[in-house]
Short mmCIF file of the N, C-alpha and C atoms (twelve columns), coordinates in Angstrom:
data_MODEL
# 
_entry.id   MODEL 
# 
loop_
_atom_site.group_PDB 
_atom_site.id 
_atom_site.type_symbol 
_atom_site.label_atom_id 
_atom_site.label_alt_id 
_atom_site.label_comp_id 
_atom_site.label_asym_id 
_atom_site.label_seq_id 
_atom_site.Cartn_x 
_atom_site.Cartn_y 
_atom_site.Cartn_z 
_atom_site.pdbx_PDB_model_num 
ATOM 1   N N  . MET A 1  96.163  64.313 114.323 1 
ATOM 2   C CA . MET A 1  96.423  65.081 113.327 1 
ATOM 3   C C  . MET A 1  96.077  66.757 113.473 1 
ATOM 4   N N  . ASP A 2  97.399  67.415 113.930 1 
ATOM 5   C CA . ASP A 2  97.024  68.863 114.222 1 
ATOM 6   C C  . ASP A 2  96.877  69.541 112.588 1 
ATOM 7   N N  . ASN A 3  97.039  71.168 113.149 1 
ATOM 8   C CA . ASN A 3  96.463  71.653 112.002 1 
ATOM 9   C C  . ASN A 3  97.985  71.850 111.007 1 
ATOM 10  N N  . LYS A 4  98.928  71.775 111.681 1 
ATOM 11  C CA . LYS A 4  99.988  72.167 110.773 1 
ATOM 12  C C  . LYS A 4  100.315 70.441 110.092 1 
ATOM 13  N N  . ALA A 5  99.924  69.609 110.629 1 
ATOM 14  C CA . ALA A 5  100.424 67.780 109.805 1 
ATOM 15  C C  . ALA A 5  99.060  68.214 108.720 1 
ATOM 16  N N  . LEU A 6  98.020  68.670 109.035 1 
ATOM 17  C CA . LEU A 6  96.969  68.526 108.112 1 
ATOM 18  C C  . LEU A 6  97.005  69.338 106.671 1 
ATOM 19  N N  . VAL A 7  97.734  70.967 106.946 1 
ATOM 20  C CA . VAL A 7  97.821  71.760 106.066 1 
ATOM 21  C C  . VAL A 7  99.321  70.728 105.241 1 
ATOM 22  N N  . ASP A 8  100.055 70.230 106.242 1 
ATOM 23  C CA . ASP A 8  101.199 69.479 105.184 1 
ATOM 24  C C  . ASP A 8  100.788 68.686 104.269 1 
ATOM 25  N N  . THR A 9  99.979  67.835 104.908 1 
ATOM 26  C CA . THR A 9  99.489  66.654 103.720 1 
ATOM 27  C C  . THR A 9  98.571  66.953 102.875 1 
ATOM 28  N N  . LEU A 10 97.810  68.014 103.193 1 
ATOM 29  C CA . LEU A 10 96.931  68.546 101.846 1 
ATOM 30  C C  . LEU A 10 97.639  69.308 100.795 1 
ATOM 31  N N  . ALA A 11 98.775  69.987 101.231 1 
ATOM 32  C CA . ALA A 11 99.940  70.722 100.144 1 
ATOM 33  C C  . ALA A 11 100.537 69.730 99.504  1 
ATOM 34  N N  . ALA A 12 100.950 68.515 100.106 1 
ATOM 35  C CA . ALA A 12 101.699 67.402 99.438  1 
ATOM 36  C C  . ALA A 12 100.702 66.620 98.254  1 
ATOM 37  N N  . ASN A 13 99.421  66.446 98.697  1 
ATOM 38  C CA . ASN A 13 98.588  65.971 98.135  1 
ATOM 39  C C  . ASN A 13 98.086  66.668 96.903  1 
ATOM 40  N N  . LEU A 14 97.769  67.627 96.986  1 
ATOM 41  C CA . LEU A 14 97.698  68.709 96.016  1 
ATOM 42  C C  . LEU A 14 98.756  69.485 95.050  1 
ATOM 43  N N  . ASP A 15 100.080 69.037 95.560  1 
ATOM 44  C CA . ASP A 15 101.136 69.628 94.753  1 
ATOM 45  C C  . ASP A 15 100.831 71.234 94.679  1 
ATOM 46  N N  . THR A 16 101.154 71.657 96.010  1 
ATOM 47  C CA . THR A 16 100.712 73.227 96.039  1 
ATOM 48  C C  . THR A 16 101.649 73.725 97.247  1 
ATOM 49  N N  . ASP A 17 101.744 75.391 97.470  1 
ATOM 50  C CA . ASP A 17 102.533 75.361 98.723  1 
ATOM 51  C C  . ASP A 17 101.667 75.439 99.928  1 
ATOM 52  N N  . ARG A 18 102.279 75.321 101.232 1 
ATOM 53  C CA . ARG A 18 101.516 75.485 101.990 1 
ATOM 54  C C  . ARG A 18 100.865 76.575 102.509 1 
ATOM 55  N N  . GLY A 19 101.538 77.759 101.967 1 
ATOM 56  C CA . GLY A 19 100.372 79.026 102.682 1 
ATOM 57  C C  . GLY A 19 99.262  78.950 101.907 1 
ATOM 58  N N  . GLN A 20 99.058  78.627 100.696 1 
ATOM 59  C CA . GLN A 20 97.719  78.270 99.762  1 
ATOM 60  C C  . GLN A 20 96.493  77.495 100.816 1 
ATOM 61  N N  . VAL A 21 97.133  76.413 100.962 1 
ATOM 62  C CA . VAL A 21 96.574  75.672 101.309 1 
ATOM 63  C C  . VAL A 21 96.101  75.970 103.252 1 
ATOM 64  N N  . ALA A 22 96.835  76.613 103.713 1 
ATOM 65  C CA . ALA A 22 96.442  77.355 105.119 1 
ATOM 66  C C  . ALA A 22 95.219  78.272 105.083 1 
ATOM 67  N N  . GLU A 23 95.173  79.192 103.677 1 
ATOM 68  C CA . GLU A 23 94.908  80.231 103.314 1 
ATOM 69  C C  . GLU A 23 93.482  79.928 103.283 1 
ATOM 70  N N  . LEU A 24 93.066  78.588 102.469 1 
ATOM 71  C CA . LEU A 24 91.991  77.357 102.142 1 
ATOM 72  C C  . LEU A 24 91.349  77.297 103.201 1 
ATOM 73  N N  . LEU A 25 92.038  76.615 104.215 1 
ATOM 74  C CA . LEU A 25 91.598  76.009 105.252 1 
ATOM 75  C C  . LEU A 25 90.948  77.106 106.456 1 
ATOM 76  N N  . SER A 26 91.800  77.830 106.148 1 
ATOM 77  C CA . SER A 26 91.333  78.989 107.041 1 
ATOM 78  C C  . SER A 26 89.854  80.155 106.973 1 
ATOM 79  N N  . ALA A 27 89.820  80.099 105.508 1 
ATOM 80  C CA . ALA A 27 88.553  80.173 104.759 1 
ATOM 81  C C  . ALA A 27 87.331  79.519 105.047 1 
ATOM 82  N N  . PHE A 28 87.904  78.010 104.867 1 
ATOM 83  C CA . PHE A 28 86.782  77.201 105.362 1 
ATOM 84  C C  . PHE A 28 86.200  77.093 106.617 1 
ATOM 85  N N  . VAL A 29 86.882  77.250 107.638 1 
ATOM 86  C CA . VAL A 29 86.494  77.278 109.125 1 
ATOM 87  C C  . VAL A 29 85.910  78.643 109.224 1 
ATOM 88  N N  . GLU A 30 86.329  79.658 108.583 1 
ATOM 89  C CA . GLU A 30 85.517  81.337 108.729 1 
ATOM 90  C C  . GLU A 30 84.020  80.897 107.960 1 
ATOM 91  N N  . ILE A 31 84.074  80.215 106.780 1 
ATOM 92  C CA . ILE A 31 82.715  80.340 106.238 1 
ATOM 93  C C  . ILE A 31 81.860  79.303 106.895 1 
ATOM 94  N N  . VAL A 32 82.318  78.618 107.355 1 
ATOM 95  C CA . VAL A 32 81.595  77.161 108.467 1 
ATOM 96  C C  . VAL A 32 80.850  78.044 109.821 1 
ATOM 97  N N  . GLY A 33 82.007  78.658 110.136 1 
ATOM 98  C CA . GLY A 33 81.217  79.286 111.453 1 
ATOM 99  C C  . GLY A 33 80.476  80.613 111.378 1 
ATOM 100 N N  . GLU A 34 80.463  81.151 110.229 1 
ATOM 101 C CA . GLU A 34 79.711  82.365 109.347 1 
ATOM 102 C C  . GLU A 34 78.379  81.581 109.628 1 
ATOM 103 N N  . GLN A 35 78.080  80.230 108.804 1 
ATOM 104 C CA . GLN A 35 77.181  80.097 108.415 1 
ATOM 105 C C  . GLN A 35 76.560  79.192 109.436 1 
ATOM 106 N N  . CYS A 36 76.923  78.460 110.330 1 
ATOM 107 C CA . CYS A 36 76.491  77.782 111.550 1 
ATOM 108 C C  . CYS A 36 76.144  78.903 112.351 1 
ATOM 109 N N  . SER A 37 76.749  80.134 112.839 1 
ATOM 110 C CA . SER A 37 76.013  81.512 113.470 1 
ATOM 111 C C  . SER A 37 75.097  81.815 112.976 1 
ATOM 112 N N  . GLN A 38 74.615  81.431 111.833 1 
ATOM 113 C CA . GLN A 38 73.256  82.181 111.169 1 
ATOM 114 C C  . GLN A 38 72.104  80.931 111.147 1 
ATOM 115 N N  . LEU A 39 72.410  79.846 111.884 1 
ATOM 116 C CA . LEU A 39 71.681  78.825 111.772 1 
ATOM 117 C C  . LEU A 39 71.608  77.878 110.643 1 
ATOM 118 N N  . ASN A 40 72.359  78.128 109.382 1 
ATOM 119 C CA . ASN A 40 72.218  77.310 108.559 1 
ATOM 120 C C  . ASN A 40 73.288  76.137 108.293 1 
ATOM 121 N N  . SER A 41 73.005  75.065 107.596 1 
ATOM 122 C CA . SER A 41 73.748  74.073 107.508 1 
ATOM 123 C C  . SER A 41 74.440  74.098 106.413 1 
ATOM 124 N N  . ILE A 42 75.741  73.038 106.377 1 
ATOM 125 C CA . ILE A 42 76.334  72.927 105.294 1 
ATOM 126 C C  . ILE A 42 76.875  71.754 104.992 1 
ATOM 127 N N  . ALA A 43 76.393  71.126 103.826 1 
ATOM 128 C CA . ALA A 43 76.587  69.539 103.877 1 
ATOM 129 C C  . ALA A 43 77.624  69.595 102.493 1 
ATOM 130 N N  . ILE A 44 78.706  68.521 103.020 1 
ATOM 131 C CA . ILE A 44 79.657  68.400 101.629 1 
ATOM 132 C C  . ILE A 44 79.752  66.807 101.489 1 
ATOM 133 N N  . PRO A 45 79.030  66.692 100.189 1 
ATOM 134 C CA . PRO A 45 78.989  65.276 99.613  1 
ATOM 135 C C  . PRO A 45 80.110  64.228 100.046 1 
ATOM 136 N N  . GLY A 46 80.059  63.185 100.324 1 
ATOM 137 C CA . GLY A 46 80.694  62.476 100.951 1 
ATOM 138 C C  . GLY A 46 81.310  62.187 101.859 1 
ATOM 139 N N  . PHE A 47 81.410  63.254 102.782 1 
ATOM 140 C CA . PHE A 47 82.065  63.853 103.964 1 
ATOM 141 C C  . PHE A 47 81.050  64.099 105.434 1 
ATOM 142 N N  . GLY A 48 80.256  64.775 104.841 1 
ATOM 143 C CA . GLY A 48 79.227  65.224 106.048 1 
ATOM 144 C C  . GLY A 48 78.614  66.308 106.000 1 
ATOM 145 N N  . SER A 49 77.851  66.765 107.438 1 
ATOM 146 C CA . SER A 49 76.961  67.954 107.164 1 
ATOM 147 C C  . SER A 49 77.521  68.522 108.764 1 
ATOM 148 N N  . PHE A 50 77.466  69.974 108.534 1 
ATOM 149 C CA . PHE A 50 78.059  70.881 109.755 1 
ATOM 150 C C  . PHE A 50 76.340  71.342 109.876 1 
ATOM 151 N N  . GLU A 51 76.039  71.485 111.409 1 
ATOM 152 C CA . GLU A 51 74.677  71.664 111.499 1 
ATOM 153 C C  . GLU A 51 74.375  72.398 112.670 1 
ATOM 154 N N  . ALA A 52 73.637  73.677 112.750 1 
ATOM 155 C CA . ALA A 52 73.706  74.516 113.996 1 
ATOM 156 C C  . ALA A 52 72.292  74.310 114.541 1 
ATOM 157 N N  . LYS A 53 71.823  74.500 115.955 1 
ATOM 158 C CA . LYS A 53 70.522  74.591 116.209 1 
ATOM 159 C C  . LYS A 53 70.838  75.389 117.569 1 
ATOM 160 N N  . LYS A 54 69.595  76.310 117.862 1 
ATOM 161 C CA . LYS A 54 69.771  77.272 118.717 1 
ATOM 162 C C  . LYS A 54 68.696  76.670 119.684 1 
ATOM 163 N N  . LYS A 55 69.366  76.639 120.989 1 
ATOM 164 C CA . LYS A 55 69.168  76.152 122.286 1 
ATOM 165 C C  . LYS A 55 68.080  77.277 122.957 1 
ATOM 166 N N  . GLN A 56 66.779  76.851 123.156 1 
ATOM 167 C CA . GLN A 56 66.293  77.922 124.099 1 
ATOM 168 C C  . GLN A 56 66.500  78.338 125.316 1 
ATOM 169 N N  . GLU A 57 66.253  79.106 125.654 1 
ATOM 170 C CA . GLU A 57 66.282  79.765 127.194 1 
ATOM 171 C C  . GLU A 57 65.625  78.723 128.161 1 
ATOM 172 N N  . ARG A 58 65.961  78.215 129.162 1 
ATOM 173 C CA . ARG A 58 65.355  77.582 130.215 1 
ATOM 174 C C  . ARG A 58 65.836  77.631 131.738 1 
ATOM 175 N N  . VAL A 59 64.784  77.092 132.328 1 
ATOM 176 C CA . VAL A 59 65.122  77.032 133.835 1 
ATOM 177 C C  . VAL A 59 65.541  75.998 134.459 1 
ATOM 178 N N  . THR A 60 66.522  75.980 135.272 1 
ATOM 179 C CA . THR A 60 67.210  74.639 135.924 1 
ATOM 180 C C  . THR A 60 67.083  75.101 137.311 1 
ATOM 181 N N  . VAL A 61 67.817  73.946 137.978 1 
ATOM 182 C CA . VAL A 61 68.137  74.203 139.559 1 
ATOM 183 C C  . VAL A 61 69.504  73.573 139.821 1 
ATOM 184 N N  . HIS A 62 70.379  74.718 140.515 1 
ATOM 185 C CA . HIS A 62 71.456  74.541 140.347 1 
ATOM 186 C C  . HIS A 62 71.654  73.262 141.314 1 
ATOM 187 N N  . PRO A 63 72.802  72.357 141.365 1 
ATOM 188 C CA . PRO A 63 72.579  70.768 141.818 1 
ATOM 189 C C  . PRO A 63 72.814  71.248 143.759 1 
ATOM 190 N N  . SER A 64 73.847  72.033 143.549 1 
ATOM 191 C CA . SER A 64 74.269  72.222 145.028 1 
ATOM 192 C C  . SER A 64 73.457  73.503 145.813 1 
ATOM 193 N N  . SER A 65 73.223  74.306 145.302 1 
ATOM 194 C CA . SER A 65 72.316  75.236 146.143 1 
ATOM 195 C C  . SER A 65 70.627  75.175 146.220 1 
ATOM 196 N N  . GLY A 66 70.582  74.390 145.246 1 
ATOM 197 C CA . GLY A 66 68.884  74.098 144.940 1 
ATOM 198 C C  . GLY A 66 68.196  75.505 144.308 1 
ATOM 199 N N  . LYS A 67 68.929  76.470 143.613 1 
ATOM 200 C CA . LYS A 67 68.148  77.840 143.817 1 
ATOM 201 C C  . LYS A 67 68.068  77.650 141.915 1 
ATOM 202 N N  . ARG A 68 66.731  78.411 141.804 1 
ATOM 203 C CA . ARG A 68 66.518  78.050 140.227 1 
ATOM 204 C C  . ARG A 68 67.418  78.839 139.275 1 
ATOM 205 N N  . MET A 69 67.902  78.984 138.580 1 
ATOM 206 C CA . MET A 69 68.576  79.665 137.363 1 
ATOM 207 C C  . MET A 69 68.005  79.671 135.856 1 
ATOM 208 N N  . LEU A 70 68.369  80.556 135.356 1 
ATOM 209 C CA . LEU A 70 67.856  81.041 133.785 1 
ATOM 210 C C  . LEU A 70 69.064  80.540 133.191 1 
ATOM 211 N N  . VAL A 71 69.056  79.744 132.570 1 
ATOM 212 C CA . VAL A 71 69.849  79.464 131.270 1 
ATOM 213 C C  . VAL A 71 69.531  79.900 130.153 1 
ATOM 214 N N  . PRO A 72 70.892  81.070 129.584 1 
ATOM 215 C CA . PRO A 72 70.422  82.062 128.372 1 
ATOM 216 C C  . PRO A 72 70.087  80.937 127.286 1 
ATOM 217 N N  . PRO A 73 69.517  81.610 126.204 1 
ATOM 218 C CA . PRO A 73 69.833  80.576 125.020 1 
ATOM 219 C C  . PRO A 73 71.157  80.515 124.018 1 
ATOM 220 N N  . LYS A 74 71.511  79.639 123.455 1 
ATOM 221 C CA . LYS A 74 72.829  79.603 122.723 1 
ATOM 222 C C  . LYS A 74 72.912  78.729 121.711 1 
ATOM 223 N N  . ILE A 75 73.940  78.654 121.183 1 
ATOM 224 C CA . ILE A 75 73.593  78.036 119.211 1 
ATOM 225 C C  . ILE A 75 75.041  76.811 119.672 1 
ATOM 226 N N  . THR A 76 74.566  75.800 119.296 1 
ATOM 227 C CA . THR A 76 75.215  74.229 119.342 1 
ATOM 228 C C  . THR A 76 75.433  73.955 117.881 1 
ATOM 229 N N  . MET A 77 76.700  73.328 117.961 1 
ATOM 230 C CA . MET A 77 77.235  72.893 116.587 1 
ATOM 231 C C  . MET A 77 77.312  71.587 116.437 1 
ATOM 232 N N  . SER A 78 77.047  70.922 115.261 1 
ATOM 233 C CA . SER A 78 77.119  69.305 115.325 1 
ATOM 234 C C  . SER A 78 77.597  69.016 114.139 1 
ATOM 235 N N  . PHE A 79 78.448  68.001 114.100 1 
ATOM 236 C CA . PHE A 79 79.006  67.398 112.793 1 
ATOM 237 C C  . PHE A 79 78.284  65.933 112.266 1 
ATOM 238 N N  . ARG A 80 77.741  65.815 111.249 1 
ATOM 239 C CA . ARG A 80 77.008  64.310 111.036 1 
ATOM 240 C C  . ARG A 80 78.006  63.663 109.929 1 
ATOM 241 N N  . PRO A 81 78.530  62.725 110.083 1 
ATOM 242 C CA . PRO A 81 79.441  62.202 108.860 1 
ATOM 243 C C  . PRO A 81 78.484  61.414 108.250 1 
ATOM 244 N N  . SER A 82 78.819  61.805 106.392 1 
ATOM 245 C CA . SER A 82 78.125  60.979 105.614 1 
ATOM 246 C C  . SER A 82 78.271  59.238 105.723 1 
ATOM 247 N N  . ALA A 83 77.496  58.762 104.963 1 
ATOM 248 C CA . ALA A 83 77.349  57.080 105.032 1 
ATOM 249 C C  . ALA A 83 78.612  56.814 104.125 1 
ATOM 250 N N  . LEU A 84 78.967  57.510 103.676 1 
ATOM 251 C CA . LEU A 84 80.448  57.029 102.872 1 
ATOM 252 C C  . LEU A 84 81.331  57.193 103.579 1 
ATOM 253 N N  . LEU A 85 81.777  58.295 104.524 1 
ATOM 254 C CA . LEU A 85 82.881  58.432 105.527 1 
ATOM 255 C C  . LEU A 85 82.706  57.367 106.528 1 
ATOM 256 N N  . LYS A 86 81.388  57.090 107.040 1 
ATOM 257 C CA . LYS A 86 81.541  56.188 108.098 1 
ATOM 258 C C  . LYS A 86 81.652  54.762 107.426 1 
ATOM 259 N N  . GLN A 87 81.008  54.491 106.093 1 
ATOM 260 C CA . GLN A 87 81.384  53.166 105.514 1 
ATOM 261 C C  . GLN A 87 83.280  53.216 105.224 1 
ATOM 262 N N  . LYS A 88 83.986  54.205 104.947 1 
ATOM 263 C CA . LYS A 88 85.698  54.546 104.798 1 
ATOM 264 C C  . LYS A 88 86.063  53.937 106.068 1 
ATOM 265 N N  . ILE A 89 85.557  54.568 107.173 1 
ATOM 266 C CA . ILE A 89 86.067  54.444 108.448 1 
ATOM 267 C C  . ILE A 89 85.807  52.764 108.944 1 
ATOM 268 N N  . LYS A 90 84.956  52.224 108.966 1 
ATOM 269 C CA . LYS A 90 84.432  50.999 109.173 1 
ATOM 270 C C  . LYS A 90 85.702  49.987 108.490 1 
ATOM 271 N N  . ASN A 91 85.520  50.169 106.988 1 
ATOM 272 C CA . ASN A 91 86.581  49.441 106.798 1 
ATOM 273 C C  . ASN A 91 88.126  49.554 106.581 1 
ATOM 274 N N  . SER A 92 88.689  50.471 107.287 1 
ATOM 275 C CA . SER A 92 89.840  51.074 107.430 1 
ATOM 276 C C  . SER A 92 90.251  50.191 108.745 1 
# 
């Protein structure tokens, strides 16, 4: 399902116009991005949680040249589905 289909489905289920749903979805994505960039997690009961972790810088070896390289720190993000969501998927 792409963004347009998601907006259409939500608009139909909530009996509201597509513009409001698109705004809401855009704001949700913005908030999740902001919170995760600050290394905060967001938990949505019955759905799951978005978590951000900071990976420290590290030294690695380039596979083809054999040179040692410094990999800069970065923030990674993950989604952990709730037990309820896992159960719904399993039973469908």
